[in-house]
């Protein structure tokens, strides 16, 4: 069986370093926050190229705390519209709702699956913020998004949960383009920990200081409480795991790119549409998503060949009934691809024999 993502093997590479980090934490006295979290925050902000990073409990919390903070700091008002693509994980829209804001759902470009300027422009007059999601690991066109946001004087908050290490042609990394960015370290992510974890990167000092407080009950450095806060701290053990894994992120992403390049050049089948890749460095292939004719049949076919797969995502957010009362939906659809997409196995430990089997299987479908 070719597993979609063998997390035990991915983490197995780091066991002795994990053990060392764990020993340090157990023998020290900072089980919550302290050195381990501060060390990772510094490493990760340096990696992304931002001045600040705050470790939090999850990607959902990272997005929610950014948006809530901007409401509390007076940069957004309750009920303001926030542009969110319809093809993303539900967390992107939930964060907007939790912050008392209104998701304005916009169809993504059906080729890149990312937000497109013309679709943003259709909603721009109702929006006070945009959340570009670097979906599947591919950077959105941040140049055009930032320039339209600047003209309208609205906030840009990157959802970089799937794009750790993706960079543009100038080497600028995901998480450093907008006013702030949210990352998830959910175990399946390119940089994943051994449980839940997330982070916010930003150059906005005021936002940074606010989130430092509200992730920890609203507590000031002097021990008093000045905000109605949360408990959303990145766990010290997870931070230590992430510091170990961050060292391998670039080389892992490079392996992912090499496999993606092979899929793109060797998968040739008129029933299969390959992803559109704008610039190889701008993609870190969290998911390699193809479109296939007759997906139910393709799933049976892969299953018979013992090849794992995933679907990102089975349903567009505009079709999620639970969101009906909370969102504005796009008026006309240009992207009903959710019935055809399927993600093939792609990870840094995928052996050559499996790559070949996957390519052969897709070609003979
Ligand atoms: C695009 C996107 N946004 C947000 C999240 C939420 O992250 P988490 O699961 O850590 O809350 C995820 C991951 O699951 C995601 O893929």
PDB file of C-alpha atoms in Angstrom, residues 32-320:
ATOM      1  CA  UNK A  32       4.498  26.684  29.395  1.00  0.00           C
ATOM      2  CA  UNK A  33       5.989  29.465  27.226  1.00  0.00           C
ATOM      3  CA  UNK A  34       9.571  30.375  28.204  1.00  0.00           C
ATOM      4  CA  UNK A  35      12.761  29.494  26.304  1.00  0.00           C
ATOM      5  CA  UNK A  36      11.491  26.793  24.016  1.00  0.00           C
ATOM      6  CA  UNK A  37       8.634  28.905  22.611  1.00  0.00           C
ATOM      7  CA  UNK A  38      10.755  32.075  22.410  1.00  0.00           C
ATOM      8  CA  UNK A  39      13.503  30.198  20.608  1.00  0.00           C
ATOM      9  CA  UNK A  40      11.103  28.844  17.986  1.00  0.00           C
ATOM     10  CA  UNK A  41       9.382  32.214  17.562  1.00  0.00           C
ATOM     11  CA  UNK A  42      12.751  33.831  16.831  1.00  0.00           C
ATOM     12  CA  UNK A  43      13.796  31.051  14.434  1.00  0.00           C
ATOM     13  CA  UNK A  44      10.495  31.193  12.595  1.00  0.00           C
ATOM     14  CA  UNK A  45      10.317  34.986  12.244  1.00  0.00           C
ATOM     15  CA  UNK A  46      13.918  34.950  10.939  1.00  0.00           C
ATOM     16  CA  UNK A  47      12.982  32.170   8.526  1.00  0.00           C
ATOM     17  CA  UNK A  48       9.918  34.014   7.202  1.00  0.00           C
ATOM     18  CA  UNK A  49      11.673  37.385   7.160  1.00  0.00           C
ATOM     19  CA  UNK A  50       9.413  39.225   9.613  1.00  0.00           C
ATOM     20  CA  UNK A  51      10.219  41.170  12.775  1.00  0.00           C
ATOM     21  CA  UNK A  52       7.792  39.265  14.975  1.00  0.00           C
ATOM     22  CA  UNK A  53       6.272  35.848  15.520  1.00  0.00           C
ATOM     23  CA  UNK A  54       3.826  34.648  18.175  1.00  0.00           C
ATOM     24  CA  UNK A  55       3.292  30.923  18.737  1.00  0.00           C
ATOM     25  CA  UNK A  56      -0.337  29.965  19.364  1.00  0.00           C
ATOM     26  CA  UNK A  57      -2.434  26.861  19.740  1.00  0.00           C
ATOM     27  CA  UNK A  58      -3.510  26.284  16.118  1.00  0.00           C
ATOM     28  CA  UNK A  59      -3.873  27.782  12.672  1.00  0.00           C
ATOM     29  CA  UNK A  60      -7.508  28.601  13.391  1.00  0.00           C
ATOM     30  CA  UNK A  61      -6.475  30.496  16.528  1.00  0.00           C
ATOM     31  CA  UNK A  62      -3.716  32.296  14.613  1.00  0.00           C
ATOM     32  CA  UNK A  63      -6.265  33.657  12.115  1.00  0.00           C
ATOM     33  CA  UNK A  64      -8.870  34.387  14.780  1.00  0.00           C
ATOM     34  CA  UNK A  65      -6.461  36.231  17.075  1.00  0.00           C
ATOM     35  CA  UNK A  66      -5.195  38.406  14.199  1.00  0.00           C
ATOM     36  CA  UNK A  67      -8.731  39.383  13.183  1.00  0.00           C
ATOM     37  CA  UNK A  68      -9.992  39.888  16.744  1.00  0.00           C
ATOM     38  CA  UNK A  69      -6.952  42.019  17.515  1.00  0.00           C
ATOM     39  CA  UNK A  70      -7.566  44.212  14.499  1.00  0.00           C
ATOM     40  CA  UNK A  71     -11.144  44.710  15.738  1.00  0.00           C
ATOM     41  CA  UNK A  72      -9.912  45.515  19.257  1.00  0.00           C
ATOM     42  CA  UNK A  73      -7.243  47.876  17.897  1.00  0.00           C
ATOM     43  CA  UNK A  74      -9.894  49.729  15.885  1.00  0.00           C
ATOM     44  CA  UNK A  75      -8.598  48.763  12.430  1.00  0.00           C
ATOM     45  CA  UNK A  76     -11.697  46.645  11.703  1.00  0.00           C
ATOM     46  CA  UNK A  77     -15.268  47.028  12.933  1.00  0.00           C
ATOM     47  CA  UNK A  78     -17.691  44.242  13.868  1.00  0.00           C
ATOM     48  CA  UNK A  79     -19.626  43.243  10.755  1.00  0.00           C
ATOM     49  CA  UNK A  80     -16.925  44.366   8.299  1.00  0.00           C
ATOM     50  CA  UNK A  81     -16.537  42.229   5.168  1.00  0.00           C
ATOM     51  CA  UNK A  82     -13.455  40.049   4.684  1.00  0.00           C
ATOM     52  CA  UNK A  83     -12.719  38.444   1.305  1.00  0.00           C
ATOM     53  CA  UNK A  84     -12.175  34.671   1.640  1.00  0.00           C
ATOM     54  CA  UNK A  85     -11.779  32.179  -1.230  1.00  0.00           C
ATOM     55  CA  UNK A  86     -14.494  29.510  -1.500  1.00  0.00           C
ATOM     56  CA  UNK A  87     -11.906  26.766  -1.970  1.00  0.00           C
ATOM     57  CA  UNK A  88     -10.119  26.600   1.363  1.00  0.00           C
ATOM     58  CA  UNK A  89     -10.297  24.722   4.624  1.00  0.00           C
ATOM     59  CA  UNK A  90     -13.327  25.835   6.648  1.00  0.00           C
ATOM     60  CA  UNK A  91     -11.042  27.360   9.328  1.00  0.00           C
ATOM     61  CA  UNK A  92     -10.380  30.420   7.148  1.00  0.00           C
ATOM     62  CA  UNK A  93     -14.069  31.377   7.197  1.00  0.00           C
ATOM     63  CA  UNK A  94     -14.624  30.293  10.815  1.00  0.00           C
ATOM     64  CA  UNK A  95     -11.926  32.696  12.027  1.00  0.00           C
ATOM     65  CA  UNK A  96     -13.681  35.591  10.297  1.00  0.00           C
ATOM     66  CA  UNK A  97     -16.999  34.599  11.912  1.00  0.00           C
ATOM     67  CA  UNK A  98     -15.420  34.127  15.380  1.00  0.00           C
ATOM     68  CA  UNK A  99     -14.019  37.667  15.134  1.00  0.00           C
ATOM     69  CA  UNK A 100     -17.528  39.051  14.475  1.00  0.00           C
ATOM     70  CA  UNK A 101     -16.747  39.827  10.816  1.00  0.00           C
ATOM     71  CA  UNK A 102     -18.466  38.746   7.604  1.00  0.00           C
ATOM     72  CA  UNK A 103     -16.797  36.349   5.122  1.00  0.00           C
ATOM     73  CA  UNK A 104     -17.303  37.549   1.546  1.00  0.00           C
ATOM     74  CA  UNK A 105     -16.794  34.324  -0.381  1.00  0.00           C
ATOM     75  CA  UNK A 106     -15.076  34.650  -3.724  1.00  0.00           C
ATOM     76  CA  UNK A 107     -14.481  31.903  -6.287  1.00  0.00           C
ATOM     77  CA  UNK A 108     -10.795  31.206  -6.880  1.00  0.00           C
ATOM     78  CA  UNK A 109      -9.106  30.946 -10.257  1.00  0.00           C
ATOM     79  CA  UNK A 110      -9.946  27.375 -11.403  1.00  0.00           C
ATOM     80  CA  UNK A 111      -6.419  26.913 -12.787  1.00  0.00           C
ATOM     81  CA  UNK A 112      -4.264  28.043  -9.840  1.00  0.00           C
ATOM     82  CA  UNK A 113      -7.003  27.558  -7.187  1.00  0.00           C
ATOM     83  CA  UNK A 114      -5.869  30.869  -5.664  1.00  0.00           C
ATOM     84  CA  UNK A 115      -7.621  34.242  -5.488  1.00  0.00           C
ATOM     85  CA  UNK A 116      -7.661  36.150  -8.725  1.00  0.00           C
ATOM     86  CA  UNK A 117      -7.638  39.908  -9.121  1.00  0.00           C
ATOM     87  CA  UNK A 118     -10.886  40.108 -11.107  1.00  0.00           C
ATOM     88  CA  UNK A 119     -12.794  38.116  -8.476  1.00  0.00           C
ATOM     89  CA  UNK A 120     -11.359  40.230  -5.680  1.00  0.00           C
ATOM     90  CA  UNK A 121     -12.356  43.393  -7.534  1.00  0.00           C
ATOM     91  CA  UNK A 122     -15.974  42.182  -7.698  1.00  0.00           C
ATOM     92  CA  UNK A 123     -16.177  42.350  -3.867  1.00  0.00           C
ATOM     93  CA  UNK A 124     -13.576  44.961  -3.058  1.00  0.00           C
ATOM     94  CA  UNK A 125     -16.001  47.781  -2.281  1.00  0.00           C
ATOM     95  CA  UNK A 126     -17.618  45.711   0.480  1.00  0.00           C
ATOM     96  CA  UNK A 127     -14.348  44.540   2.028  1.00  0.00           C
ATOM     97  CA  UNK A 128     -12.138  45.878   4.781  1.00  0.00           C
ATOM     98  CA  UNK A 129      -9.692  42.975   4.617  1.00  0.00           C
ATOM     99  CA  UNK A 130      -8.604  40.163   2.284  1.00  0.00           C
ATOM    100  CA  UNK A 131      -7.396  36.724   3.313  1.00  0.00           C
ATOM    101  CA  UNK A 132      -5.328  35.266   0.465  1.00  0.00           C
ATOM    102  CA  UNK A 133      -4.904  31.550   1.143  1.00  0.00           C
ATOM    103  CA  UNK A 134      -1.723  30.142  -0.411  1.00  0.00           C
ATOM    104  CA  UNK A 135      -3.648  27.010  -1.251  1.00  0.00           C
ATOM    105  CA  UNK A 136      -1.930  23.636  -1.626  1.00  0.00           C
ATOM    106  CA  UNK A 137       1.358  25.443  -0.933  1.00  0.00           C
ATOM    107  CA  UNK A 138       1.334  27.858  -3.886  1.00  0.00           C
ATOM    108  CA  UNK A 139       1.788  31.573  -3.210  1.00  0.00           C
ATOM    109  CA  UNK A 140      -1.025  33.823  -4.362  1.00  0.00           C
ATOM    110  CA  UNK A 141      -0.028  36.680  -6.642  1.00  0.00           C
ATOM    111  CA  UNK A 142       0.799  38.934  -3.699  1.00  0.00           C
ATOM    112  CA  UNK A 143       2.000  41.815  -5.882  1.00  0.00           C
ATOM    113  CA  UNK A 144      -1.464  42.427  -7.339  1.00  0.00           C
ATOM    114  CA  UNK A 145      -3.319  41.675  -4.098  1.00  0.00           C
ATOM    115  CA  UNK A 146      -1.168  44.104  -2.116  1.00  0.00           C
ATOM    116  CA  UNK A 147      -1.496  46.819  -4.698  1.00  0.00           C
ATOM    117  CA  UNK A 148      -5.317  46.634  -4.815  1.00  0.00           C
ATOM    118  CA  UNK A 149      -5.431  46.487  -0.996  1.00  0.00           C
ATOM    119  CA  UNK A 150      -3.213  49.561  -0.772  1.00  0.00           C
ATOM    120  CA  UNK A 151      -5.413  51.517  -3.168  1.00  0.00           C
ATOM    121  CA  UNK A 152      -8.481  50.608  -1.083  1.00  0.00           C
ATOM    122  CA  UNK A 153      -6.622  51.006   2.218  1.00  0.00           C
ATOM    123  CA  UNK A 154      -7.660  47.573   3.473  1.00  0.00           C
ATOM    124  CA  UNK A 155      -5.848  44.873   5.445  1.00  0.00           C
ATOM    125  CA  UNK A 156      -4.193  41.780   3.958  1.00  0.00           C
ATOM    126  CA  UNK A 157      -3.940  38.731   6.206  1.00  0.00           C
ATOM    127  CA  UNK A 158      -2.232  35.731   4.642  1.00  0.00           C
ATOM    128  CA  UNK A 159      -3.482  32.264   5.418  1.00  0.00           C
ATOM    129  CA  UNK A 160      -0.116  30.523   5.062  1.00  0.00           C
ATOM    130  CA  UNK A 161      -1.236  27.318   6.799  1.00  0.00           C
ATOM    131  CA  UNK A 162      -0.180  25.239   3.774  1.00  0.00           C
ATOM    132  CA  UNK A 163       2.752  27.284   2.488  1.00  0.00           C
ATOM    133  CA  UNK A 164       5.686  27.169   4.936  1.00  0.00           C
ATOM    134  CA  UNK A 165       8.725  28.188   2.891  1.00  0.00           C
ATOM    135  CA  UNK A 166       6.997  29.129  -0.390  1.00  0.00           C
ATOM    136  CA  UNK A 167       8.739  32.158  -1.859  1.00  0.00           C
ATOM    137  CA  UNK A 168       8.374  34.589  -4.738  1.00  0.00           C
ATOM    138  CA  UNK A 169      10.930  35.257  -7.476  1.00  0.00           C
ATOM    139  CA  UNK A 170      12.790  37.657  -5.131  1.00  0.00           C
ATOM    140  CA  UNK A 171      13.080  35.075  -2.372  1.00  0.00           C
ATOM    141  CA  UNK A 172      10.415  36.732  -0.200  1.00  0.00           C
ATOM    142  CA  UNK A 173       8.634  34.093   1.864  1.00  0.00           C
ATOM    143  CA  UNK A 174       4.997  33.312   2.610  1.00  0.00           C
ATOM    144  CA  UNK A 175       4.030  35.015   5.841  1.00  0.00           C
ATOM    145  CA  UNK A 176       5.941  38.226   5.152  1.00  0.00           C
ATOM    146  CA  UNK A 177       3.741  39.936   2.544  1.00  0.00           C
ATOM    147  CA  UNK A 178       0.608  41.071   4.329  1.00  0.00           C
ATOM    148  CA  UNK A 179      -0.098  43.005   7.530  1.00  0.00           C
ATOM    149  CA  UNK A 180       0.020  39.639   9.281  1.00  0.00           C
ATOM    150  CA  UNK A 181      -0.022  35.940   8.456  1.00  0.00           C
ATOM    151  CA  UNK A 182      -1.316  32.781  10.073  1.00  0.00           C
ATOM    152  CA  UNK A 183       0.449  29.407  10.001  1.00  0.00           C
ATOM    153  CA  UNK A 184      -0.764  25.994  11.115  1.00  0.00           C
ATOM    154  CA  UNK A 185       1.619  23.324  12.379  1.00  0.00           C
ATOM    155  CA  UNK A 186      -1.026  20.583  12.267  1.00  0.00           C
ATOM    156  CA  UNK A 187       0.930  17.290  11.940  1.00  0.00           C
ATOM    157  CA  UNK A 188       0.277  16.870   8.193  1.00  0.00           C
ATOM    158  CA  UNK A 189       1.665  20.299   7.265  1.00  0.00           C
ATOM    159  CA  UNK A 190       5.074  20.731   5.581  1.00  0.00           C
ATOM    160  CA  UNK A 191       6.204  22.007   8.986  1.00  0.00           C
ATOM    161  CA  UNK A 192       4.052  20.008  11.362  1.00  0.00           C
ATOM    162  CA  UNK A 193       4.368  19.249  15.057  1.00  0.00           C
ATOM    163  CA  UNK A 194       3.151  16.280  17.128  1.00  0.00           C
ATOM    164  CA  UNK A 195      -0.219  17.793  17.974  1.00  0.00           C
ATOM    165  CA  UNK A 196      -1.854  21.167  17.439  1.00  0.00           C
ATOM    166  CA  UNK A 197       0.185  24.312  16.904  1.00  0.00           C
ATOM    167  CA  UNK A 198       0.131  27.578  15.003  1.00  0.00           C
ATOM    168  CA  UNK A 199       1.874  30.931  14.669  1.00  0.00           C
ATOM    169  CA  UNK A 200       1.364  34.500  13.589  1.00  0.00           C
ATOM    170  CA  UNK A 201       4.081  36.375  11.721  1.00  0.00           C
ATOM    171  CA  UNK A 202       3.959  40.139  11.315  1.00  0.00           C
ATOM    172  CA  UNK A 203       5.922  43.387  11.154  1.00  0.00           C
ATOM    173  CA  UNK A 204       3.071  45.198  12.913  1.00  0.00           C
ATOM    174  CA  UNK A 205       4.474  45.857  16.399  1.00  0.00           C
ATOM    175  CA  UNK A 206       1.134  46.981  17.839  1.00  0.00           C
ATOM    176  CA  UNK A 207      -0.582  43.805  16.618  1.00  0.00           C
ATOM    177  CA  UNK A 208       2.289  41.675  17.920  1.00  0.00           C
ATOM    178  CA  UNK A 209       2.086  43.164  21.422  1.00  0.00           C
ATOM    179  CA  UNK A 210      -1.691  42.767  21.491  1.00  0.00           C
ATOM    180  CA  UNK A 211      -1.583  39.101  20.450  1.00  0.00           C
ATOM    181  CA  UNK A 212       1.184  38.349  22.971  1.00  0.00           C
ATOM    182  CA  UNK A 213      -1.305  39.415  25.628  1.00  0.00           C
ATOM    183  CA  UNK A 214      -4.520  37.858  24.337  1.00  0.00           C
ATOM    184  CA  UNK A 215      -2.960  34.441  23.681  1.00  0.00           C
ATOM    185  CA  UNK A 216      -2.259  34.368  27.432  1.00  0.00           C
ATOM    186  CA  UNK A 217      -5.509  35.468  29.152  1.00  0.00           C
ATOM    187  CA  UNK A 218      -4.915  39.144  28.379  1.00  0.00           C
ATOM    188  CA  UNK A 219      -2.031  39.330  30.840  1.00  0.00           C
ATOM    189  CA  UNK A 220       0.480  42.195  30.764  1.00  0.00           C
ATOM    190  CA  UNK A 221       4.186  41.838  31.528  1.00  0.00           C
ATOM    191  CA  UNK A 222       3.483  43.325  34.983  1.00  0.00           C
ATOM    192  CA  UNK A 223       1.040  40.474  35.705  1.00  0.00           C
ATOM    193  CA  UNK A 224      -2.149  42.577  35.433  1.00  0.00           C
ATOM    194  CA  UNK A 225      -4.903  41.809  32.942  1.00  0.00           C
ATOM    195  CA  UNK A 226      -5.684  44.455  30.353  1.00  0.00           C
ATOM    196  CA  UNK A 227      -7.618  42.461  27.734  1.00  0.00           C
ATOM    197  CA  UNK A 228     -10.348  39.834  27.646  1.00  0.00           C
ATOM    198  CA  UNK A 229      -7.936  37.130  26.558  1.00  0.00           C
ATOM    199  CA  UNK A 230      -7.763  33.448  25.663  1.00  0.00           C
ATOM    200  CA  UNK A 231      -5.569  30.511  26.430  1.00  0.00           C
ATOM    201  CA  UNK A 232      -3.931  29.943  23.055  1.00  0.00           C
ATOM    202  CA  UNK A 233      -0.265  29.342  23.725  1.00  0.00           C
ATOM    203  CA  UNK A 234       1.998  27.235  21.547  1.00  0.00           C
ATOM    204  CA  UNK A 235       2.946  24.289  23.720  1.00  0.00           C
ATOM    205  CA  UNK A 236       6.640  24.260  24.789  1.00  0.00           C
ATOM    206  CA  UNK A 237       7.124  20.675  23.661  1.00  0.00           C
ATOM    207  CA  UNK A 238       5.604  21.396  20.248  1.00  0.00           C
ATOM    208  CA  UNK A 239       7.822  24.476  19.911  1.00  0.00           C
ATOM    209  CA  UNK A 240      10.904  22.334  20.581  1.00  0.00           C
ATOM    210  CA  UNK A 241       9.773  19.768  17.967  1.00  0.00           C
ATOM    211  CA  UNK A 242       9.242  22.587  15.462  1.00  0.00           C
ATOM    212  CA  UNK A 243      12.716  24.040  16.073  1.00  0.00           C
ATOM    213  CA  UNK A 244      14.174  20.630  15.213  1.00  0.00           C
ATOM    214  CA  UNK A 245      12.039  20.197  12.088  1.00  0.00           C
ATOM    215  CA  UNK A 246      12.495  23.738  10.774  1.00  0.00           C
ATOM    216  CA  UNK A 247      16.123  22.860   9.945  1.00  0.00           C
ATOM    217  CA  UNK A 248      14.882  20.331   7.360  1.00  0.00           C
ATOM    218  CA  UNK A 249      12.026  22.375   5.926  1.00  0.00           C
ATOM    219  CA  UNK A 250      13.903  23.772   2.906  1.00  0.00           C
ATOM    220  CA  UNK A 251      15.414  20.437   1.922  1.00  0.00           C
ATOM    221  CA  UNK A 252      12.059  18.674   2.384  1.00  0.00           C
ATOM    222  CA  UNK A 253      10.373  21.311   0.210  1.00  0.00           C
ATOM    223  CA  UNK A 254      13.064  20.799  -2.436  1.00  0.00           C
ATOM    224  CA  UNK A 255      12.327  17.053  -2.520  1.00  0.00           C
ATOM    225  CA  UNK A 256       8.602  17.807  -2.816  1.00  0.00           C
ATOM    226  CA  UNK A 257       9.348  20.095  -5.796  1.00  0.00           C
ATOM    227  CA  UNK A 258      11.419  17.432  -7.536  1.00  0.00           C
ATOM    228  CA  UNK A 259       8.598  14.897  -7.212  1.00  0.00           C
ATOM    229  CA  UNK A 260       6.074  17.467  -8.445  1.00  0.00           C
ATOM    230  CA  UNK A 261       8.239  18.218 -11.471  1.00  0.00           C
ATOM    231  CA  UNK A 262       8.336  14.489 -12.276  1.00  0.00           C
ATOM    232  CA  UNK A 263       4.565  14.159 -11.955  1.00  0.00           C
ATOM    233  CA  UNK A 264       4.124  17.190 -14.212  1.00  0.00           C
ATOM    234  CA  UNK A 265       6.462  15.922 -16.894  1.00  0.00           C
ATOM    235  CA  UNK A 266       5.645  12.196 -16.770  1.00  0.00           C
ATOM    236  CA  UNK A 267       1.891  12.101 -16.168  1.00  0.00           C
ATOM    237  CA  UNK A 268       0.335  12.168 -19.616  1.00  0.00           C
ATOM    238  CA  UNK A 269      -3.332  11.248 -19.808  1.00  0.00           C
ATOM    239  CA  UNK A 270      -6.122  13.195 -21.499  1.00  0.00           C
ATOM    240  CA  UNK A 271      -8.497  12.288 -18.619  1.00  0.00           C
ATOM    241  CA  UNK A 272      -6.179  13.994 -16.113  1.00  0.00           C
ATOM    242  CA  UNK A 273      -5.511  17.719 -15.738  1.00  0.00           C
ATOM    243  CA  UNK A 274      -2.278  18.646 -13.993  1.00  0.00           C
ATOM    244  CA  UNK A 275      -1.962  21.669 -11.670  1.00  0.00           C
ATOM    245  CA  UNK A 276      -0.907  25.057 -13.018  1.00  0.00           C
ATOM    246  CA  UNK A 277       2.390  26.029 -11.415  1.00  0.00           C
ATOM    247  CA  UNK A 278       3.385  29.636 -11.824  1.00  0.00           C
ATOM    248  CA  UNK A 279       6.955  29.447 -10.560  1.00  0.00           C
ATOM    249  CA  UNK A 280       8.407  26.338  -8.974  1.00  0.00           C
ATOM    250  CA  UNK A 281       9.915  28.157  -5.955  1.00  0.00           C
ATOM    251  CA  UNK A 282       6.564  29.742  -5.176  1.00  0.00           C
ATOM    252  CA  UNK A 283       5.076  26.282  -4.534  1.00  0.00           C
ATOM    253  CA  UNK A 284       5.892  23.900  -1.691  1.00  0.00           C
ATOM    254  CA  UNK A 285       3.422  21.169  -2.717  1.00  0.00           C
ATOM    255  CA  UNK A 286       1.584  20.630   0.532  1.00  0.00           C
ATOM    256  CA  UNK A 287      -0.822  18.920  -1.875  1.00  0.00           C
ATOM    257  CA  UNK A 288      -0.448  17.816  -5.496  1.00  0.00           C
ATOM    258  CA  UNK A 289      -3.965  18.253  -6.823  1.00  0.00           C
ATOM    259  CA  UNK A 290      -5.096  16.924 -10.196  1.00  0.00           C
ATOM    260  CA  UNK A 291      -8.513  17.027 -11.847  1.00  0.00           C
ATOM    261  CA  UNK A 292      -9.831  13.724 -13.160  1.00  0.00           C
ATOM    262  CA  UNK A 293     -12.759  12.607 -15.255  1.00  0.00           C
ATOM    263  CA  UNK A 294     -15.190  10.468 -13.256  1.00  0.00           C
ATOM    264  CA  UNK A 295     -13.600  10.798  -9.814  1.00  0.00           C
ATOM    265  CA  UNK A 296     -15.616   8.017  -8.137  1.00  0.00           C
ATOM    266  CA  UNK A 297     -14.236   5.603 -10.722  1.00  0.00           C
ATOM    267  CA  UNK A 298     -10.689   6.991 -10.317  1.00  0.00           C
ATOM    268  CA  UNK A 299     -10.959   6.476  -6.552  1.00  0.00           C
ATOM    269  CA  UNK A 300     -11.981   2.837  -7.064  1.00  0.00           C
ATOM    270  CA  UNK A 301      -9.095   2.466  -9.484  1.00  0.00           C
ATOM    271  CA  UNK A 302      -6.503   3.938  -7.078  1.00  0.00           C
ATOM    272  CA  UNK A 303      -7.896   1.854  -4.240  1.00  0.00           C
ATOM    273  CA  UNK A 304      -7.535  -1.330  -6.284  1.00  0.00           C
ATOM    274  CA  UNK A 305      -3.936  -0.326  -7.014  1.00  0.00           C
ATOM    275  CA  UNK A 306      -3.383   0.332  -3.279  1.00  0.00           C
ATOM    276  CA  UNK A 307      -2.488   4.000  -3.775  1.00  0.00           C
ATOM    277  CA  UNK A 308      -3.578   6.431  -1.051  1.00  0.00           C
ATOM    278  CA  UNK A 309      -5.198   9.777  -1.910  1.00  0.00           C
ATOM    279  CA  UNK A 310      -6.907  12.752  -0.303  1.00  0.00           C
ATOM    280  CA  UNK A 311      -9.434  15.383  -1.369  1.00  0.00           C
ATOM    281  CA  UNK A 312      -8.738  19.057  -0.645  1.00  0.00           C
ATOM    282  CA  UNK A 313     -11.655  19.862  -0.327  1.00  0.00           C
ATOM    283  CA  UNK A 314     -14.748  17.766  -0.997  1.00  0.00           C
ATOM    284  CA  UNK A 315     -16.981  20.847  -0.884  1.00  0.00           C
ATOM    285  CA  UNK A 316     -16.498  24.553  -1.627  1.00  0.00           C
ATOM    286  CA  UNK A 317     -17.321  26.804   1.340  1.00  0.00           C
ATOM    287  CA  UNK A 318     -20.227  28.354  -0.588  1.00  0.00           C
ATOM    288  CA  UNK A 319     -21.870  24.898  -0.456  1.00  0.00           C
ATOM    289  CA  UNK A 320     -21.334  24.359   3.291  1.00  0.00           C
TER     290      UNK A 320
END
